[in-house]
C-alpha positions as YAML, in Angstrom:
chain: A
units: angstrom
residues:
- id: 1
  name: MET
  ca: [-203.60, -85.64, -7.04]
- id: 2
  name: ASP
  ca: [-206.16, -85.08, -4.27]
- id: 3
  name: ASN
  ca: [-205.07, -88.27, -2.51]
- id: 4
  name: ILE
  ca: [-201.44, -87.13, -2.46]
- id: 5
  name: MET
  ca: [-202.42, -83.79, -0.97]
- id: 6
  name: LEU
  ca: [-204.56, -85.50, 1.67]
- id: 7
  name: VAL
  ca: [-201.72, -87.83, 2.64]
- id: 8
  name: LEU
  ca: [-199.28, -84.92, 2.79]
- id: 9
  name: ALA
  ca: [-201.67, -82.83, 4.89]
- id: 10
  name: THR
  ca: [-202.24, -85.75, 7.24]
- id: 11
  name: LEU
  ca: [-198.50, -86.29, 7.68]
- id: 12
  name: VAL
  ca: [-197.98, -82.61, 8.42]
- id: 13
  name: ALA
  ca: [-200.88, -82.65, 10.88]
- id: 14
  name: VAL
  ca: [-199.47, -85.66, 12.71]
- id: 15
  name: ALA
  ca: [-196.00, -84.08, 12.85]
- id: 16
  name: ILE
  ca: [-197.42, -80.84, 14.27]
- id: 17
  name: LEU
  ca: [-199.48, -82.71, 16.85]
- id: 18
  name: LEU
  ca: [-196.53, -84.82, 17.97]
- id: 19
  name: TRP
  ca: [-194.35, -81.72, 18.26]
- id: 20
  name: SER
  ca: [-197.02, -79.88, 20.26]
- id: 21
  name: ALA
  ca: [-197.49, -82.82, 22.60]
- id: 22
  name: TRP
  ca: [-193.73, -83.11, 23.11]
- id: 23
  name: VAL
  ca: [-193.40, -79.40, 23.93]
- id: 24
  name: THR
  ca: [-196.33, -79.49, 26.36]
- id: 25
  name: LEU
  ca: [-195.07, -82.62, 28.12]
- id: 26
  name: SER
  ca: [-191.56, -81.15, 28.32]
- id: 27
  name: TYR
  ca: [-192.97, -78.03, 29.97]
- id: 28
  name: TYR
  ca: [-194.96, -80.18, 32.38]
- id: 29
  name: ASN
  ca: [-191.92, -82.29, 33.23]
- id: 30
  name: GLN
  ca: [-189.81, -79.19, 33.90]
- id: 31
  name: TRP
  ca: [-192.58, -77.63, 36.00]
- id: 32
  name: ALA
  ca: [-193.15, -80.81, 38.02]
- id: 33
  name: SER
  ca: [-189.46, -81.28, 38.78]
- id: 34
  name: ASN
  ca: [-188.76, -77.57, 39.43]
- id: 35
  name: LYS
  ca: [-185.70, -77.70, 37.15]
- id: 36
  name: ASN
  ca: [-186.24, -74.41, 35.32]
- id: 37
  name: ASP
  ca: [-188.32, -71.29, 35.69]
- id: 38
  name: VAL
  ca: [-191.32, -72.97, 34.06]
- id: 39
  name: THR
  ca: [-194.60, -71.99, 35.67]
- id: 40
  name: LEU
  ca: [-198.00, -73.61, 35.62]
- id: 41
  name: PHE
  ca: [-199.07, -70.79, 33.29]
- id: 42
  name: ASP
  ca: [-196.45, -71.93, 30.75]
- id: 43
  name: VAL
  ca: [-197.78, -75.48, 30.90]
- id: 44
  name: MET
  ca: [-201.41, -74.37, 30.52]
- id: 45
  name: TRP
  ca: [-200.56, -71.92, 27.72]
- id: 46
  name: SER
  ca: [-198.72, -74.66, 25.82]
- id: 47
  name: ALA
  ca: [-201.66, -77.04, 26.24]
- id: 48
  name: THR
  ca: [-204.05, -74.33, 25.03]
- id: 49
  name: ARG
  ca: [-201.88, -73.64, 21.99]
- id: 50
  name: SER
  ca: [-201.76, -77.35, 21.22]
- id: 51
  name: THR
  ca: [-205.53, -77.65, 21.47]
- id: 52
  name: ILE
  ca: [-206.13, -74.66, 19.21]
- id: 53
  name: LEU
  ca: [-203.56, -75.94, 16.73]
- id: 54
  name: LEU
  ca: [-205.20, -79.37, 16.78]
- id: 55
  name: CYS
  ca: [-208.60, -77.85, 16.01]
- id: 56
  name: LEU
  ca: [-207.22, -75.75, 13.16]
- id: 57
  name: VAL
  ca: [-205.28, -78.60, 11.59]
- id: 58
  name: LEU
  ca: [-208.18, -81.04, 11.84]
- id: 59
  name: ASN
  ca: [-210.49, -78.42, 10.37]
- id: 60
  name: LEU
  ca: [-208.16, -77.90, 7.41]
- id: 61
  name: VAL
  ca: [-207.61, -81.63, 6.84]
- id: 62
  name: SER
  ca: [-211.32, -82.44, 6.99]
- id: 63
  name: LYS
  ca: [-212.21, -80.03, 4.18]
...
């Protein structure tokens, strides 16, 4: 049962990390091309959120 939970937690962690990376890179792409009203603050805030989320998820998975 523990192995199933670990696999499930790992899959969720990977999905969250991929989503966070996609959002951050989308913000960066919009900021770099000046398509929308995305500012450098939005890009940095998204990267910070992704980093914090990564730390939390890895902390939970490692326990």
